[in-house]
Short mmCIF file of C-alpha atoms in Angstrom, two decimals:
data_model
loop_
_atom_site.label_atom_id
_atom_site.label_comp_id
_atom_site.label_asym_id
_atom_site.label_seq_id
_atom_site.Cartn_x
_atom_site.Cartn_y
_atom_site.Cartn_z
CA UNK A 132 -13.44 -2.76 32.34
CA UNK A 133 -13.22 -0.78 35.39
CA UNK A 134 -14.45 2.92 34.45
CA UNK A 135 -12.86 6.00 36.37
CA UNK A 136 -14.61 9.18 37.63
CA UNK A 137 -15.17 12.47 35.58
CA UNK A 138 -11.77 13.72 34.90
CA UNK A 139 -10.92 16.44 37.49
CA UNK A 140 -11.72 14.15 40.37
CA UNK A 141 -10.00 12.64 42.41
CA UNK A 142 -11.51 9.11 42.67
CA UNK A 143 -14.87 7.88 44.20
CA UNK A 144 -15.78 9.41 47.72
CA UNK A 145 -16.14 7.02 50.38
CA UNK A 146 -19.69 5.89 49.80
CA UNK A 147 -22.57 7.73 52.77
CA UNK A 148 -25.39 5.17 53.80
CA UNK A 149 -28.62 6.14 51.57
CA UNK A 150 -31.44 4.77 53.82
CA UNK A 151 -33.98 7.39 53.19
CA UNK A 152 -37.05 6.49 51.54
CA UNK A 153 -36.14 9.01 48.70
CA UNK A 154 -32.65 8.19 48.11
CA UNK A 155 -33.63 4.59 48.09
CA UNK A 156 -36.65 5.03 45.14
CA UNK A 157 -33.32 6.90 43.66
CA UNK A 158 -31.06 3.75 43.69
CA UNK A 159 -34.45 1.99 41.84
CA UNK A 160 -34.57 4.25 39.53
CA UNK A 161 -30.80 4.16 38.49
CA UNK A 162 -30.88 0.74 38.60
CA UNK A 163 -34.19 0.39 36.22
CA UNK A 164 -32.07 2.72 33.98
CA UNK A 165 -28.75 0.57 34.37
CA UNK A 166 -31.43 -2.40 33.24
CA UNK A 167 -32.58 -0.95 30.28
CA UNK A 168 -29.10 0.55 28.93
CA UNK A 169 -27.53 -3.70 29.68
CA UNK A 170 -30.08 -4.78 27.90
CA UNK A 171 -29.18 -2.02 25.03
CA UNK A 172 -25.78 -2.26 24.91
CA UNK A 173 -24.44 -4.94 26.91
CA UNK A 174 -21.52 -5.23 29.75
CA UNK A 175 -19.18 -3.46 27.00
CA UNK A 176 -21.25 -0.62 26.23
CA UNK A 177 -22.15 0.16 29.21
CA UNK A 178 -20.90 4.07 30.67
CA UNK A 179 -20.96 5.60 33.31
CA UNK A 180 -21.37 8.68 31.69
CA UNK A 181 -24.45 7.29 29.48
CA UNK A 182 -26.25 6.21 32.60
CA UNK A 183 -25.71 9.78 34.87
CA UNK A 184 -27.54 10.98 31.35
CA UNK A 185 -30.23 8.75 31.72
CA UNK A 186 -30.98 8.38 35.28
CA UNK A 187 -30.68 12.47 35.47
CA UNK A 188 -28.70 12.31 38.77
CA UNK A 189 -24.53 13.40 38.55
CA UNK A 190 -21.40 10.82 38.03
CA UNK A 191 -20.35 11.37 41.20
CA UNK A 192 -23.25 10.31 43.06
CA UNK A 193 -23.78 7.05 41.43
CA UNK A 194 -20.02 6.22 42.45
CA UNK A 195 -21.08 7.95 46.17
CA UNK A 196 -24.43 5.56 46.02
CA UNK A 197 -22.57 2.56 44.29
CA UNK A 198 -18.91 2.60 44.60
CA UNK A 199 -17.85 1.41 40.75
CA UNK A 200 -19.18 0.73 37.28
CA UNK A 201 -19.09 -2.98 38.36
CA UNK A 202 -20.92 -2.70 41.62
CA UNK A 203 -24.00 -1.02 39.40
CA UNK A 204 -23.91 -3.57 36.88
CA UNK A 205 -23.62 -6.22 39.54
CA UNK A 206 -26.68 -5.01 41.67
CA UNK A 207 -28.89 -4.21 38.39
CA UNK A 208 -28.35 -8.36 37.03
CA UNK A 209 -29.37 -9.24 40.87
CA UNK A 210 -32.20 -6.57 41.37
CA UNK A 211 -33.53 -7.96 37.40
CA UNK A 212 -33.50 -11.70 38.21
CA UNK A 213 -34.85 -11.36 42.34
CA UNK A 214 -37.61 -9.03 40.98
CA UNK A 215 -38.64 -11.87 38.91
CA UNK A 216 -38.64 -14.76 41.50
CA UNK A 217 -42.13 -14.03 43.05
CA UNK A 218 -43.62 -14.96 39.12
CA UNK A 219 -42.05 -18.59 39.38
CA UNK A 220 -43.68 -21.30 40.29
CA UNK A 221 -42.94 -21.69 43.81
CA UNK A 222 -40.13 -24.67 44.45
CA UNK A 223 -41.23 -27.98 44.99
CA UNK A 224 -40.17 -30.72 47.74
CA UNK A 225 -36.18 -31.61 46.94
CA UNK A 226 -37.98 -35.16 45.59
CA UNK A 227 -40.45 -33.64 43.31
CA UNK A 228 -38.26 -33.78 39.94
CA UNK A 229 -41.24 -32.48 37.61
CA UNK A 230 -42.21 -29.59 39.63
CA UNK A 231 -38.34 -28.53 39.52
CA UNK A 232 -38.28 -29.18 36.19
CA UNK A 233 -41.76 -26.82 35.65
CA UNK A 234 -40.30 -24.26 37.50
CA UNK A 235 -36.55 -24.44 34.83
CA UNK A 236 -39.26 -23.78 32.29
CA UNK A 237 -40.70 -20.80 33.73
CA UNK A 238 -37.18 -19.06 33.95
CA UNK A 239 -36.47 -20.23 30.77
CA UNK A 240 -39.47 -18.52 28.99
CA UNK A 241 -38.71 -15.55 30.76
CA UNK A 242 -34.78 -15.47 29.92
CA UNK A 243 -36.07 -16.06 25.93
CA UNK A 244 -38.86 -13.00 26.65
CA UNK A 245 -34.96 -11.10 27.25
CA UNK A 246 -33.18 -12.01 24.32
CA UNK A 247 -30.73 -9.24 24.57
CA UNK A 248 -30.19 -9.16 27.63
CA UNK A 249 -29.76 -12.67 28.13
CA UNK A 250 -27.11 -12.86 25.31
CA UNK A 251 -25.13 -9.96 27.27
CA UNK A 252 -24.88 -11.91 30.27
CA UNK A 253 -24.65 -15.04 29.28
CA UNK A 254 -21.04 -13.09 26.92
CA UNK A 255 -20.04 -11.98 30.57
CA UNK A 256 -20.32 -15.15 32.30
CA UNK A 257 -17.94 -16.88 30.27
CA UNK A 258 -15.45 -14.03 29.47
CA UNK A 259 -12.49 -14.75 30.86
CA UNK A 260 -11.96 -10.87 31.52
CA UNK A 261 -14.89 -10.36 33.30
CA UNK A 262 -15.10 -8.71 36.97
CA UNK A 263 -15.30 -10.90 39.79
CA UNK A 264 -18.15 -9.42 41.11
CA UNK A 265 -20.39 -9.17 38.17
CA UNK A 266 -19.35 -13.12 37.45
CA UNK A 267 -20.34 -13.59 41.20
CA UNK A 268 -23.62 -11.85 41.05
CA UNK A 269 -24.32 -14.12 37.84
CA UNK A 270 -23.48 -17.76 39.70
CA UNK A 271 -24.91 -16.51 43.14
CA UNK A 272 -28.43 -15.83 41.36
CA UNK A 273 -28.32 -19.42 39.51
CA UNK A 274 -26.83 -21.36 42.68
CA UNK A 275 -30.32 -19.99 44.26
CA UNK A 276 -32.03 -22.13 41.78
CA UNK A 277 -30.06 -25.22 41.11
CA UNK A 278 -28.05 -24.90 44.35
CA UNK A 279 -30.97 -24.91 46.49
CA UNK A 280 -32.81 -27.85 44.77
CA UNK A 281 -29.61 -29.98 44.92
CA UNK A 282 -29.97 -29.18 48.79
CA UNK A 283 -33.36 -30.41 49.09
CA UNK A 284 -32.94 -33.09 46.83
CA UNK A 285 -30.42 -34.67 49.33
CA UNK A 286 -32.34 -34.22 52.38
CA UNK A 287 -35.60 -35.46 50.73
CA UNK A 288 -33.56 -38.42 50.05
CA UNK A 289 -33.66 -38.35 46.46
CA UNK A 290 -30.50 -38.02 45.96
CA UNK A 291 -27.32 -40.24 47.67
CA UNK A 292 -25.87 -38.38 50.26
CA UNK A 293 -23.60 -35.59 49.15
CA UNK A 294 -20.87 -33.76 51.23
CA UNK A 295 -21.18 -29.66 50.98
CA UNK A 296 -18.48 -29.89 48.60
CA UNK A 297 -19.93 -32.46 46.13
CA UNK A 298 -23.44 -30.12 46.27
CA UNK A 299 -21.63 -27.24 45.42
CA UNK A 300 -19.65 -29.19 42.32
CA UNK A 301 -22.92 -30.68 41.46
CA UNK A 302 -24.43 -27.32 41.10
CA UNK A 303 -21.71 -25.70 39.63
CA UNK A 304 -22.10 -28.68 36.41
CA UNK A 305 -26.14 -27.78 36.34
CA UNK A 306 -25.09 -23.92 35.85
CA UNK A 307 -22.33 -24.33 33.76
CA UNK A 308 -24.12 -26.34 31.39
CA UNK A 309 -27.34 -24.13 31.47
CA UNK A 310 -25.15 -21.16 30.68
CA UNK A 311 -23.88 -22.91 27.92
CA UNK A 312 -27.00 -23.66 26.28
CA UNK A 313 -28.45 -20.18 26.93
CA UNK A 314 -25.09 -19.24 24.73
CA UNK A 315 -26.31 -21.87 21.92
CA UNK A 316 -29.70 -20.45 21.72
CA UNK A 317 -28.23 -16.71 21.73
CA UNK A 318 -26.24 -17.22 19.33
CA UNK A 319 -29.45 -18.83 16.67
CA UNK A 320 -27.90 -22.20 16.88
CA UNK A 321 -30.98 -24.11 18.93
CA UNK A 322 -34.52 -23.51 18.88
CA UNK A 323 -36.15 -21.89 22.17
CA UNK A 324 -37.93 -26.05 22.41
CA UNK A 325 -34.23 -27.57 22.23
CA UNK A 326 -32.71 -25.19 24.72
CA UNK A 327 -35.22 -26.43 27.03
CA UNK A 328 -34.91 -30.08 26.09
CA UNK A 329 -31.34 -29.98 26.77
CA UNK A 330 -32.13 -28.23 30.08
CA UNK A 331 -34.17 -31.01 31.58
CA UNK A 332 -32.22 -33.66 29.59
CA UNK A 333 -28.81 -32.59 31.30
CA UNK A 334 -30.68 -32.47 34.60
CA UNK A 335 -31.84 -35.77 34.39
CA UNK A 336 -28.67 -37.02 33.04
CA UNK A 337 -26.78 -35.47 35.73
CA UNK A 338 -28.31 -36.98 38.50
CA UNK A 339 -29.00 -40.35 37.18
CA UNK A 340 -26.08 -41.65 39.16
CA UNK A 341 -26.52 -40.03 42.42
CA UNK A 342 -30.26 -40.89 42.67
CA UNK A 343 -31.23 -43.56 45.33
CA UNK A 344 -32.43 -46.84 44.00
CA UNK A 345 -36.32 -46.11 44.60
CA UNK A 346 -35.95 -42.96 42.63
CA UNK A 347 -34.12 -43.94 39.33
CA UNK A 348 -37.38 -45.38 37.56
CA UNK A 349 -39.07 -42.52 38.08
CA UNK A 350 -35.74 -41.08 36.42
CA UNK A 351 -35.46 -43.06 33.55
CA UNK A 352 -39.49 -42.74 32.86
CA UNK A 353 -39.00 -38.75 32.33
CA UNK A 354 -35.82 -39.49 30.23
CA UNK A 355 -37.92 -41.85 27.74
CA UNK A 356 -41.12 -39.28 28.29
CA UNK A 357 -38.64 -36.56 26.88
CA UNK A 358 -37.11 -38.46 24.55
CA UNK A 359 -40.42 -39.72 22.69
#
């Protein structure tokens, strides 16, 4: 999916450092624009061409500013979810389940508020075609949910203890599977209320196992409260 410069050119000049405080309101501004057309037409329609049109500034310098198609569409998914993360509830101790849980609702409403663009990305994570750095962009900004709650959730001694690797694999299940059910409820097959059921339902599910002894009736109360 890689898009080349205007024909004539010779490829993408070596990129200059932008740091002043009007080239930088210039990178926000193309990367507002690079929101808005994602959300329009997805990874796949997304140009290069289309977006110098919008954001009013030349091909070549959003490939001197940015480097690649990729890199744009990579930093406009991070620069739309991080610009969001100061309206979340703020994240609870590792042991406080519910408040984790409140907090997987709040992104949730706010991923349903994004239909569109949530069904483009959600199409991207799983393509099998997709570039590496746009797929990375996508896990790194879930890992800081899920990843970092697994984290606490260990030291706060809810959870067994966990080597680095089994965090990571434990928080690469919890993304997987929310991905997934973002895809169901793109695609009209679940309700906005089920893809949220499922979301705390897996959770709890998933760490039913690993949860120390003191903690699992406090696990199996919000499986029965959710169930009811």
């Amino acid at each position: 999916m890689a898009e080349t410069p205007a024909e004539g050119a010779s490829g993408p000049e070596p990129r200059r450092k932008y740091d002043s405080p009007v080239m930088q309101d210039r990178r926000q501004r193309i990367l507002l624009e690079a929101q808005a057309l994602l959300d329009e037409a997805g990874v796949d329609g997304f140009t290069i061409r289309e977006l110098s049109r919008r954001a009013g500034v030349a091909q070549r310098t959003l490939y001197n500013v940015f480097g690649s198609k990729e890199d744009i569409v990579a930093s406009a998914i991070e620069l739309h979810f991080t610009s969001r993360l100061g309206e979340l509830p703020p994240p609870g101790a590792g042991s406080d389940i519910e408040a984790y849980l409140a907090r997987m609702d709040a992104v949730l409403d706010r991923a349903m508020r994004l239909r569109r663009y949530s069904t483009a990305m959600v199409a991207v994570f799983f393509s099998p075609g997709v570039d590496r750095r746009i797929y990375d962009s996508l896990r790194r900004i879930s890992e800081t949910g899920s990843g970092s709650w697994v984290r606490r959730a260990v030291e706060d001694r809810l959870l067994a203890p966990l080597t680095p690797l089994d965090q990571e694999r434990l928080s690469n299940l919890l993304v997987n599977m929310g991905y997934a059910n973002i895809t169901d409820w793109a695609a009209g097959r679940i309700s906005g209320d089920e893809l949220k059921f499922r979301y705390r339902f897996n959770l709890l599910l998933c760490i039913r196992p690993l949860a120390r002894a003191p903690h699992r009736p406090m696990i199996d109360a919000l499986l029965r409260r959710l169930r009811e």
